[in-house]
XYZ file of C-alpha atoms in Angstrom:
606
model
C 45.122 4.815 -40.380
C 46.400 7.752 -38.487
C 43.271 9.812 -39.955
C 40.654 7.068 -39.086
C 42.335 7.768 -35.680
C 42.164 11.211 -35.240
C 38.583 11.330 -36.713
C 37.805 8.760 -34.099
C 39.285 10.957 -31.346
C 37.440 14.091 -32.629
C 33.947 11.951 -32.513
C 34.622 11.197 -29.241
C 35.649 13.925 -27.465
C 32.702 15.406 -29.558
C 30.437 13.065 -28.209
C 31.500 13.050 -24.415
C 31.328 17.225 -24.666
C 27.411 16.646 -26.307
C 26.914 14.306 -23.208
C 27.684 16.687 -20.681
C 26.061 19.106 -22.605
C 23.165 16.850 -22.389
C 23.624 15.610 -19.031
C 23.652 19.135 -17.331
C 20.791 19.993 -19.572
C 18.585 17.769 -17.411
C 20.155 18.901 -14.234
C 19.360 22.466 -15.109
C 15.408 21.327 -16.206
C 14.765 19.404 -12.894
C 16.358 22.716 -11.159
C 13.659 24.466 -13.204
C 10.528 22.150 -11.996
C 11.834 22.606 -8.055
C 12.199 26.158 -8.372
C 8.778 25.979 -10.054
C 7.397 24.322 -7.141
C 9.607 26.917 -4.671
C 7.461 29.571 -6.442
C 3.845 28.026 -6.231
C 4.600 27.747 -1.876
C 5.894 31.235 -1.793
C 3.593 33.390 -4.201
C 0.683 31.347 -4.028
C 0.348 29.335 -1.088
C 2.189 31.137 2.089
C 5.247 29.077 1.480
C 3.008 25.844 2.187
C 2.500 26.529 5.526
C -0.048 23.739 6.610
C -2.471 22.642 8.963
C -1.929 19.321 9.984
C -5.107 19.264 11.874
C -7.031 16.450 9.997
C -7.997 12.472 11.004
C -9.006 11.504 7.643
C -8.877 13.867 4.482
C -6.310 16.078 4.577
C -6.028 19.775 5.186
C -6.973 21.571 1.456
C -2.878 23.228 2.329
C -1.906 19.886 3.058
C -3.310 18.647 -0.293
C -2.048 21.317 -2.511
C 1.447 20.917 -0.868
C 1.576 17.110 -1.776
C -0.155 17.730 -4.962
C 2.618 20.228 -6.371
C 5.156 18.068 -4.903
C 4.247 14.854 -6.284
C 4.174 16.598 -9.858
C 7.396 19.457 -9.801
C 9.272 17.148 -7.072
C 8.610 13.903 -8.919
C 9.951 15.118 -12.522
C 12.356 16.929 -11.022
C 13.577 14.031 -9.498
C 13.523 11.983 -12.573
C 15.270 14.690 -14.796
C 17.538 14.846 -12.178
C 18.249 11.339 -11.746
C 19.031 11.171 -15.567
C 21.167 14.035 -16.237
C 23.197 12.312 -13.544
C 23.374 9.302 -15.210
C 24.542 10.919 -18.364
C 27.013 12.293 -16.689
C 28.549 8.666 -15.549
C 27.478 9.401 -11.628
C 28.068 5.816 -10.256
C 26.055 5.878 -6.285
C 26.286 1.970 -6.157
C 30.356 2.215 -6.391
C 30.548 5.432 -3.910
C 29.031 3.127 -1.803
C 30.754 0.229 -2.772
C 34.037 2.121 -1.615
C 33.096 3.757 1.803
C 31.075 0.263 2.950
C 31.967 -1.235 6.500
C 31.207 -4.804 7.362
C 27.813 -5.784 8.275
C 28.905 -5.478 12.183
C 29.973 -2.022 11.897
C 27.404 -0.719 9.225
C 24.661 -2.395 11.962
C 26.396 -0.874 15.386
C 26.366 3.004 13.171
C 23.192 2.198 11.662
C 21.817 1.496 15.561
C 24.192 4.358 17.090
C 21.839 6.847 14.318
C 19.123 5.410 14.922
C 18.768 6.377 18.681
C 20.911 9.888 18.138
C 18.530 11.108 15.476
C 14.981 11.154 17.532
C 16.661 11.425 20.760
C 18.665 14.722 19.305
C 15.415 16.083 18.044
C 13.199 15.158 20.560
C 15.702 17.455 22.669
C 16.433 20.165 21.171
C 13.692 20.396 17.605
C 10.866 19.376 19.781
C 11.672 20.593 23.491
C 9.570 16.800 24.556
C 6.360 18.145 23.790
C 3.794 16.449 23.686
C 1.495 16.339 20.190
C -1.478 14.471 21.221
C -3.288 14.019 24.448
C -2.328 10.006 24.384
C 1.297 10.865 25.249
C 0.199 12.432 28.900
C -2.272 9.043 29.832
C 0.425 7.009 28.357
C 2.786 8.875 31.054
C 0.617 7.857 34.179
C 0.133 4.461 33.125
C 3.914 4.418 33.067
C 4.401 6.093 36.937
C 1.637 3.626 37.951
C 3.444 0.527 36.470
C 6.431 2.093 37.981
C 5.002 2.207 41.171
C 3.737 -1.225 40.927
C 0.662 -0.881 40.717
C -1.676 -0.856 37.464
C -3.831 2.144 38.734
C -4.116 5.059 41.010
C -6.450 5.632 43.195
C -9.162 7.818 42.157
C -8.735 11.108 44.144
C -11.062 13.075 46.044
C -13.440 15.763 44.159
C -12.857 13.515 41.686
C -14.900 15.762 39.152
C -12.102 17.606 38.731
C -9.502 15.179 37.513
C -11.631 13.656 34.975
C -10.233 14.047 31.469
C -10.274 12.370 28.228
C -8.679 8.357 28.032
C -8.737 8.480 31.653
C -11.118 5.976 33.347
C -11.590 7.772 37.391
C -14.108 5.258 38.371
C -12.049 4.752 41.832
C -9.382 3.573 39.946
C -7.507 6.092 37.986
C -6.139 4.444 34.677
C -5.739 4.981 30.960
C -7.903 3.352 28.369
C -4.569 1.763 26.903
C -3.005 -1.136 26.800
C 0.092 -1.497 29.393
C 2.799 -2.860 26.981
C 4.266 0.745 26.085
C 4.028 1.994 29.427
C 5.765 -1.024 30.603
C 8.924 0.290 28.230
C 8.229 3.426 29.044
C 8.135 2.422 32.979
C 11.860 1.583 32.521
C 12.726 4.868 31.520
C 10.804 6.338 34.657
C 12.659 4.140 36.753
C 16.327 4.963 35.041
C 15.164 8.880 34.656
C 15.663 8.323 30.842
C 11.910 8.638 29.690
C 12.926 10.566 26.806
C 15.114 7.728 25.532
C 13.200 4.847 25.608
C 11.527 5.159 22.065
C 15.216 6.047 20.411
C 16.196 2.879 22.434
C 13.940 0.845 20.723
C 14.220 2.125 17.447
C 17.740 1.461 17.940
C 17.358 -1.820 18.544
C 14.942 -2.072 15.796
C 17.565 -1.906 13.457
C 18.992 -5.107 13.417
C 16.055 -7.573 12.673
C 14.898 -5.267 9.536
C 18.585 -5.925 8.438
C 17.497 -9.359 8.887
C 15.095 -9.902 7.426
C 15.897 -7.221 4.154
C 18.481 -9.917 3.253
C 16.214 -12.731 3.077
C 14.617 -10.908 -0.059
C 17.101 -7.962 -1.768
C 20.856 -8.854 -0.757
C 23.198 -6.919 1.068
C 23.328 -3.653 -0.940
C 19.546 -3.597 -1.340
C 19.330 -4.189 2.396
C 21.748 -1.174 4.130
C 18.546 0.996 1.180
C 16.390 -0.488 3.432
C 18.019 0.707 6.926
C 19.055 4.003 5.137
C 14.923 4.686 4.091
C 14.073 3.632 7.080
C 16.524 6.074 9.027
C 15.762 8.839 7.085
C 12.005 8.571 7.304
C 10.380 12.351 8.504
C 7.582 10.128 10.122
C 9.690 7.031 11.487
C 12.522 9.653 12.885
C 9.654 11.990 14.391
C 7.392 9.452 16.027
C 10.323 7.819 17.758
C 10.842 11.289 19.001
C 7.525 11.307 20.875
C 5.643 9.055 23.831
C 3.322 7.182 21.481
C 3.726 3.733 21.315
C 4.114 3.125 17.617
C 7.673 2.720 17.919
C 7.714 0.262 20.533
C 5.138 -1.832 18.450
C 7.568 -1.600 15.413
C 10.473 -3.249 17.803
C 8.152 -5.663 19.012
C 6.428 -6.813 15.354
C 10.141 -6.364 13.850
C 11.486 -8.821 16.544
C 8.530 -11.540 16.271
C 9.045 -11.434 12.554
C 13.151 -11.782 13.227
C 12.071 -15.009 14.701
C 9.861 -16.559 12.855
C 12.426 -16.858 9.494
C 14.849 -18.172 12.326
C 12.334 -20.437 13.177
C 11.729 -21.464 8.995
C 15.637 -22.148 8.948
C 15.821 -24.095 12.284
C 12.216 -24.944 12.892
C 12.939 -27.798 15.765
C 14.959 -24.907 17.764
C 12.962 -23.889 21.150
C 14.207 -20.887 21.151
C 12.989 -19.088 18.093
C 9.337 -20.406 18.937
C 9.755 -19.061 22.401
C 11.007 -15.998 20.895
C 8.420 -16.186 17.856
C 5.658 -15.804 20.857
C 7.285 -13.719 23.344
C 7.645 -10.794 20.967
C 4.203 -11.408 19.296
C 2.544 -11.484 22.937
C 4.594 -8.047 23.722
C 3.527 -6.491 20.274
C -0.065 -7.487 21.204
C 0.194 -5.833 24.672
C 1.135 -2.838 23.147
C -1.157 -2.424 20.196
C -3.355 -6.041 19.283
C -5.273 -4.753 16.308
C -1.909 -4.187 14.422
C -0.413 -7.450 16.126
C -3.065 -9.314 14.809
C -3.428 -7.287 11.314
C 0.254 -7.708 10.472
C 1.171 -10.773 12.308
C -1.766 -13.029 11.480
C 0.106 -14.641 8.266
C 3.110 -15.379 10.318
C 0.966 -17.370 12.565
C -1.003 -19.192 9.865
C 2.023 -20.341 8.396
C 3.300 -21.481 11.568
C 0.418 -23.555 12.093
C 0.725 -25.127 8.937
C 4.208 -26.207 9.378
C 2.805 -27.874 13.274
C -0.078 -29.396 11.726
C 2.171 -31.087 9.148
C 3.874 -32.528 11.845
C 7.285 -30.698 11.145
C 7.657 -29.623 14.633
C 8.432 -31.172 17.513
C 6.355 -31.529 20.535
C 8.878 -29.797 22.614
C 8.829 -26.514 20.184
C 4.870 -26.894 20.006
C 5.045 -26.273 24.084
C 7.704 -23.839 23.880
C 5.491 -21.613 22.012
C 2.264 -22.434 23.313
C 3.340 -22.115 27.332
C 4.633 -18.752 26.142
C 1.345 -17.565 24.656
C -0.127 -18.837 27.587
C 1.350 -16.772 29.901
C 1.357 -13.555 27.979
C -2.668 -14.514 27.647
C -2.788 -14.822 30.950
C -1.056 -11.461 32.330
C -3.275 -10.365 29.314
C -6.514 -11.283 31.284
C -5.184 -10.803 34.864
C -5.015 -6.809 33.849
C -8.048 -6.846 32.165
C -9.562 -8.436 35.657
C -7.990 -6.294 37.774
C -8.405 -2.901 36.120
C -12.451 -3.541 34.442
C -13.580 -6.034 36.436
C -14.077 -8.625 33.634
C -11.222 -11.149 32.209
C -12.575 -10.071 28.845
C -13.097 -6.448 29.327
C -10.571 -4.176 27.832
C -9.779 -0.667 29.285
C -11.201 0.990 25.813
C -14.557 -0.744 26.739
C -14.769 0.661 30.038
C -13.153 3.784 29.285
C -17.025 4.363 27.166
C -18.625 2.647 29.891
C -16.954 5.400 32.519
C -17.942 8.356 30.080
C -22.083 7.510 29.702
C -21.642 6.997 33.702
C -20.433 10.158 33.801
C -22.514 11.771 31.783
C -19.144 13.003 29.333
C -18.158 15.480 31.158
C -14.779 16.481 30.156
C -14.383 13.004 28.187
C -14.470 15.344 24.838
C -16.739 12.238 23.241
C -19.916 12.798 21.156
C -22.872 11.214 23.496
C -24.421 9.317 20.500
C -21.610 6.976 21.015
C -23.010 3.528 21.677
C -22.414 1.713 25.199
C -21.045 -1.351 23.886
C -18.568 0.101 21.046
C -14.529 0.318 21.636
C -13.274 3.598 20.783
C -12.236 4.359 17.519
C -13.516 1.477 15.922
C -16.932 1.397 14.119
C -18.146 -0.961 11.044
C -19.565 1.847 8.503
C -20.692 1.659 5.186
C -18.465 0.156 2.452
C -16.950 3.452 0.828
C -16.759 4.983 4.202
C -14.283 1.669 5.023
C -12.556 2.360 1.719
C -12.066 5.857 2.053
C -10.206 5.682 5.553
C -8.297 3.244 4.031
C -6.920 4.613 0.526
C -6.453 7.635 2.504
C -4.244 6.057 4.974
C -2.321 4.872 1.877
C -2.149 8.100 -0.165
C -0.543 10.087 3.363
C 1.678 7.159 4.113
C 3.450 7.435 -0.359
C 4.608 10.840 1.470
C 4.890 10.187 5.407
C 7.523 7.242 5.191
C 9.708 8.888 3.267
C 9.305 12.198 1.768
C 9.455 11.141 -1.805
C 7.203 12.796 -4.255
C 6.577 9.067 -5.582
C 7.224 5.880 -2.920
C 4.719 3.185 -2.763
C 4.110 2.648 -6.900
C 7.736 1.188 -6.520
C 5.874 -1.971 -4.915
C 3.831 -2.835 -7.367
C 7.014 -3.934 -9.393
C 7.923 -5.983 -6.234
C 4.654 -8.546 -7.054
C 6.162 -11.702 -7.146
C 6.005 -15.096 -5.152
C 9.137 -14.612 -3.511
C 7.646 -11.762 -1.370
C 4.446 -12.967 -0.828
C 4.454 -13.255 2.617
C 5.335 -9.657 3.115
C 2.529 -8.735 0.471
C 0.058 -10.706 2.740
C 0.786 -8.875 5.639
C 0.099 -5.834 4.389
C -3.160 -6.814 3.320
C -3.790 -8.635 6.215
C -2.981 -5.512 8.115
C -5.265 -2.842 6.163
C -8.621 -5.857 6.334
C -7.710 -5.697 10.182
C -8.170 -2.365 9.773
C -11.534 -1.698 7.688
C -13.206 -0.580 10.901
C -11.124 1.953 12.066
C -12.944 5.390 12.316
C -10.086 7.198 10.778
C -6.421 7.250 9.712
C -5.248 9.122 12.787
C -3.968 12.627 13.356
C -1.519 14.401 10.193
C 1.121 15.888 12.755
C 3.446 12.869 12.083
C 1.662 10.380 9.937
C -1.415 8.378 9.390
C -0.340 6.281 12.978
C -3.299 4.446 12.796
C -1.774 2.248 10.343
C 2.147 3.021 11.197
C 2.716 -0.197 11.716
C 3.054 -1.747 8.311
C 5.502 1.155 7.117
C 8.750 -1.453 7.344
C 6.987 -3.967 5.242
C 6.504 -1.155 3.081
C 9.942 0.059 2.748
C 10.975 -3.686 1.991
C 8.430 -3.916 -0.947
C 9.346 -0.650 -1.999
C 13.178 -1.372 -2.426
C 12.138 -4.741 -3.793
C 10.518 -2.943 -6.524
C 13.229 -0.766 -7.032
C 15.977 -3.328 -7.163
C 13.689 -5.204 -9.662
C 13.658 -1.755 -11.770
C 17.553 -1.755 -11.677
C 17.947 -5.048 -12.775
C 15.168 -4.735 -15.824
C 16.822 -1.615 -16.965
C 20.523 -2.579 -17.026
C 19.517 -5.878 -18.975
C 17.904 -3.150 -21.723
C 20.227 -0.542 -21.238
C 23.363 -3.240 -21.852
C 20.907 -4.559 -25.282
C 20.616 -1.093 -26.579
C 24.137 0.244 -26.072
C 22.471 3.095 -23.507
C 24.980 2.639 -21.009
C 24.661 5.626 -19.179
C 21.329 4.447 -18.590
C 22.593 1.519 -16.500
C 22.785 4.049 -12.638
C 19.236 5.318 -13.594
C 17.815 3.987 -10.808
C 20.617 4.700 -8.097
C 20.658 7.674 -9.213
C 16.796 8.326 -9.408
C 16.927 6.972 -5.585
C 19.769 9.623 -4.563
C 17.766 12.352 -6.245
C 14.713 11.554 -4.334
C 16.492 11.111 -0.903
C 18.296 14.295 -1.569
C 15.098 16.503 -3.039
C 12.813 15.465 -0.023
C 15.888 16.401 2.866
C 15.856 19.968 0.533
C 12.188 20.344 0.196
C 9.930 18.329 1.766
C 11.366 17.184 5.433
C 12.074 21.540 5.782
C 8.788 22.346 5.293
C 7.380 19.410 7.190
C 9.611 19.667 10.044
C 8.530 23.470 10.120
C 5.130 22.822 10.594
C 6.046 20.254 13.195
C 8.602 22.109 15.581
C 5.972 25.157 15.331
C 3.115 22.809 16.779
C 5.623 21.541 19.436
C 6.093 24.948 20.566
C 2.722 25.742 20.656
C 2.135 22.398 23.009
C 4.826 23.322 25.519
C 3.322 27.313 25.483
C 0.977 26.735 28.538
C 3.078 24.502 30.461
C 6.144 26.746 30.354
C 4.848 30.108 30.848
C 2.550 28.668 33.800
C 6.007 27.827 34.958
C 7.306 31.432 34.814
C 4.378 33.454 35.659
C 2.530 30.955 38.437
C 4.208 30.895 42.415
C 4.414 27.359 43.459
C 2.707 25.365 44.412
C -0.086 25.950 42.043
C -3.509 24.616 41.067
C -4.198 25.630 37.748
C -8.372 24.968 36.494
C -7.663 24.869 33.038
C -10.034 25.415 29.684
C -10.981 23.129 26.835
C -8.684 23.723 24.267
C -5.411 23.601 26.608
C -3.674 24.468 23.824
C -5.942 27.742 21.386
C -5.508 27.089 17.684
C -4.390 30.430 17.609
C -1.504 30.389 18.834
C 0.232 27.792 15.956
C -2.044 29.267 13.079
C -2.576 28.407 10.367
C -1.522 24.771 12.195
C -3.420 23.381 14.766
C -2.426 20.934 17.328
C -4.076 17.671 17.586
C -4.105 18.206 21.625
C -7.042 19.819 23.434
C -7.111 18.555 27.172
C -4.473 19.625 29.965
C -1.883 17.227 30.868
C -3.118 13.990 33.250
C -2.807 15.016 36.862
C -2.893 13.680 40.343
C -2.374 15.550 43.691
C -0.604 12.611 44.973
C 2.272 12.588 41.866
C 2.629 16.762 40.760
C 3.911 18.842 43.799
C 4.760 22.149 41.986
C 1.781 22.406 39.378
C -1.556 20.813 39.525
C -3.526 20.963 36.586
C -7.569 20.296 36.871
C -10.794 20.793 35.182
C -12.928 24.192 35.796
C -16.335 23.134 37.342
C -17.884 26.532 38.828
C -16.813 28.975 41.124
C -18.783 27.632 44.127
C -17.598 24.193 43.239
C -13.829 25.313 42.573
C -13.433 26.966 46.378
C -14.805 23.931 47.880
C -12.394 22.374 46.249
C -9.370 24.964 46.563
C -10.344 23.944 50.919
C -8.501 20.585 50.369
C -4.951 22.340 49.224
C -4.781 25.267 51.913
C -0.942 26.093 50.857
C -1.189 26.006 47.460
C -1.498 28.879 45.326
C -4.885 29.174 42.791
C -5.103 30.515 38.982
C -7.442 30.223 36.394
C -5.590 29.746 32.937
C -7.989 31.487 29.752
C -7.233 32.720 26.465
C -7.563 35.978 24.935
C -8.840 34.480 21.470
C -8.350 38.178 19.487
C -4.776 38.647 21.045
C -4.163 34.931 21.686
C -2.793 35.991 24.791
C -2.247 33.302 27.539
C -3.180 34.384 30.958
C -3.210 33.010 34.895
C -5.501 34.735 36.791
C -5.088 34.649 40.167
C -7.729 33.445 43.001
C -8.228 34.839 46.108
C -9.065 31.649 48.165
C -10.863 33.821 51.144
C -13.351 34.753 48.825
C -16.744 32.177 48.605
């Protein structure tokens, strides 16, 4: 008996030293494949430094940087993920032990959530901006702020036209007013550069939500933690787009309508249901709509079985009738037509005058809305399978994200399933994905849904393979897939986010170049005529910014720098007449040096 003993002893200590043996062997092989891919960047590819200039198909840098990274940073991963599980690594109980309640997990979750963008906005990013959006966006903000939902065009108007500005008499984005109306706030407060962390902040709470309607309450704080850690989610909040308000608002409307399934003869949450859809609509429709439009069809099925009562039916229809109506009203008042939007008259403003400094092609039809065209079949297709391939890396930096939904197909989430594909048919006629700075942002929109389906998929894994692992005896395989998901978050934060965020902090340098040195080298007050590109290519190579006008200006807002367009010399001293104490420059590149320079105008000279 004693021998049976010992012999049992000696087989397993043998057999735990074979499984770390084994275990470490796996860590050292998915070492190998990220080294591997460390290698291909550095000898072969100029560390993957990218472009990030691209609308549709990527940059070929771009391509070969996901391409590696899918294949080394993918098995690495998974080699990774299983040595660790060998090896008894338990995430689910580490988390287990450090987990607050759900009030303090959501307060920290929230208190990230605005520190993060807000932290690198500041300090990563300097508040650049990356697009020429961000600056119209701005003055739609000071005009709301003002009260008033335009400026008045100024004199010599020629040189204050720019791209997305309509300067018709009434100087006014082509956007919709439900992001500068956040964004308005921030003005008003002096916090502009914390209204998008605000909102993500508060965007934390209804994804919570509605996570533990489908996955439970350790499958839900995945959900906030993907979502936190997301290079595109983090970085756009960090900007003045107004993705990240939309997310609050769609996040909020869909908050409400489950509170509405559970309580459907509550006001409230069909007030609520409304209110947030209308504010999500002012802010972006086509995504409202896209993502939104099951929501509502399901509503209506519940009224038109007669499950509601009358007094919810008017809560939510006298609050979609107002939103309509301020809808309308600033349609009216800004184009002239209850059923004109801005976009429309934004191409309307840019035949009338003749594109000059609109940056448009002149083909462009006189009835189309900007950035949306119906095109052939595969050209549809390909904008959209595009959109999909940038977002598997955008959202979170894994080498392999969205294939976890497809093990999420089931009836309980179809509803979020149908949203997605709701949202990408809404979106068949978009001309293309939008810029690869941050992410494909002209379908951002859908990336919580995303995340949910993903984790769904996940959690399905987990549960499939402890069932089999538990059959077979394998029961170090039972953390494979916590462990696969701590690999990936970890990998992408060592290899991915770097070289991303690289790419990203060197383009936000490269936006803030002109404006800062103009600041240093220019006496005040200053008119600046400034060249198309603002920003030269050269100066971020091999990246390129997705910006090419000069900020949005007005002589009655800017009272150190005024930035305008370059007409002609005869036309510019004319103009110089109207500012007699201000001082003159022309900004130009040097496109062999890519040196930035401010020549200075004599104004007594004709």
């Amino acid at each position: 008996m004693k021998i049976m003993l010992k012999n049992d002893r000696l087989f397993s200590i043998s057999h735990s030293i074979s499984s770390k043996i084994s275990g470490y062997a796996y860590l050292l092989a998915g070492a190998v494949c990220l080294v591997a891919f460390y290698q291909v960047g550095k000898q072969n590819l100029n560390n993957f430094q990218q472009s990030l200039f691209f609308f549709n198909i990527p940059d070929i840098f771009y391509t070969y940087f996901t391409h590696y990274w899918m294949i080394y940073g993918g098995l690495g991963a998974l080699l990774s993920a299983k040595g660790l599980s060998i090896l008894g690594l338990n995430p689910s109980a580490l988390m287990q032990r450090y987990y607050f309640n759900e009030k303090t997990f959501i307060v920290l979750a929230s208190l990230l959530a605005f520190l993060i963008p807000s932290l690198a906005g500041h300090f990563l990013f300097n508040n650049a901006y990356f697009t020429d959006d961000e600056s119209a966006y701005e003055y739609s903000a000071r005009a709301l702020a003002q009260g008033k939902l335009y400026f008045d065009s100024p004199e010599n108007k020629i040189f204050f036209d720019r791209a997305f500005m309509i300067n018709d008499g009434k100087f006014y984005s082509q956007y919709f007013l439900g992001w500068p109306f956040f964004f308005a706030i921030g003005i008003l407060l002096d916090l502009e550069h914390f209204v998008n962390p605000t909102l993500l902040a508060l965007s934390v709470y209804p994804l919570y939500k509605i996570s533990l309607r489908y996955l439970g309450k350790n499958w839900s704080i995945l959900v906030i933690f993907i979502f936190l850690s997301s290079p595109s989610i983090i970085t756009m909040a960090a900007t003045k787009l107004s993705h990240t308000s939309c997310t609050f608002a769609l996040l909020w409307c869909s908050y409400y309508f489950y509170r509405l399934l559970d309580a459907p003869n509550l006001s409230r949450y069909h007030f609520l249901f409304a209110a947030f859809f209308a504010i999500a609509f002012l802010i972006r429709p086509l995504s409202t709509l896209g993502l939104l439009l099951p929501l509502l069809c399901v509503w209506l099925s519940i009224a038109i079985k007669g499950r509601l009562k009358l007094r919810t039916i008017l809560s939510f229809g006298v609050t979609s009738l107002f939103f309509s109506s301020i809808f309308f009203a600033i349609n009216y008042y800004q184009n002239g037509l209850v059923t004109k939007v801005a976009y429309q008259r934004s191409i309307e403003y840019d035949i009338e005058n003749d594109f000059r400094f609109s940056g448009r092609n002149k083909s462009i039809a006189p009835d189309k809305v900007a950035n949306l065209s119906f095109k052939s079949l595969d050209s549809v297709l390909e904008t959209v399978s595009l959109a999909t391939i940038r977002h598997n890396f955008s959202i979170s930096g894994w080498p392999i994200f969205l294939i976890f939904a497809l093990l999420s197909v089931r009836r309980k989430l179809l509803l979020p399933w149908l949203m997605v594909f709701s949202y990408l048919i809404f979106h068949l006629g978009i001309d293309d994905a939008g810029f690869g700075t941050i992410a494909p942002v002209h379908f951002f929109e859908q990336s919580w849904v995303w995340i949910i389906l993903v984790v769904s998929g996940l959690r399905t894994a987990n549960i499939s393979i402890k069932s089999l692992a538990r059959n077979s005896s394998k029961i170090c395989q039972v953390n494979i897939i916590p462990n696969l998901i701590l690999s990936l978050v970890v990998l992408s934060y060592l290899f991915y986010v770097p070289i991303r965020l690289g790419t990203t902090i060197k383009l936000a340098q490269s936006s803030n170049f002109p404006i800062i040195s103009a600041n240093k080298l220019v006496k005040k007050p200053a008119i600046i005529f400034s060249p198309r590109p603002f920003v030269h290519p050269c100066i971020s190579l091999p990246s390129r910014l997705s910006m090419f006008n000069r900020p949005v200006s007005l002589p009655s807002i800017e009272t150190d720098v005024l930035w305008v367009n370059y007409v002609s010399d005869k036309l510019n001293s004319e103009f110089l007449s109207n500012f007699p104490n201000h001082n003159a420059y022309i900004m130009s590149w040097k496109e062999k040096s890519c040196q930035l320079n401010f020549e200075k105008l004599d104004k007594n000279l004709k």
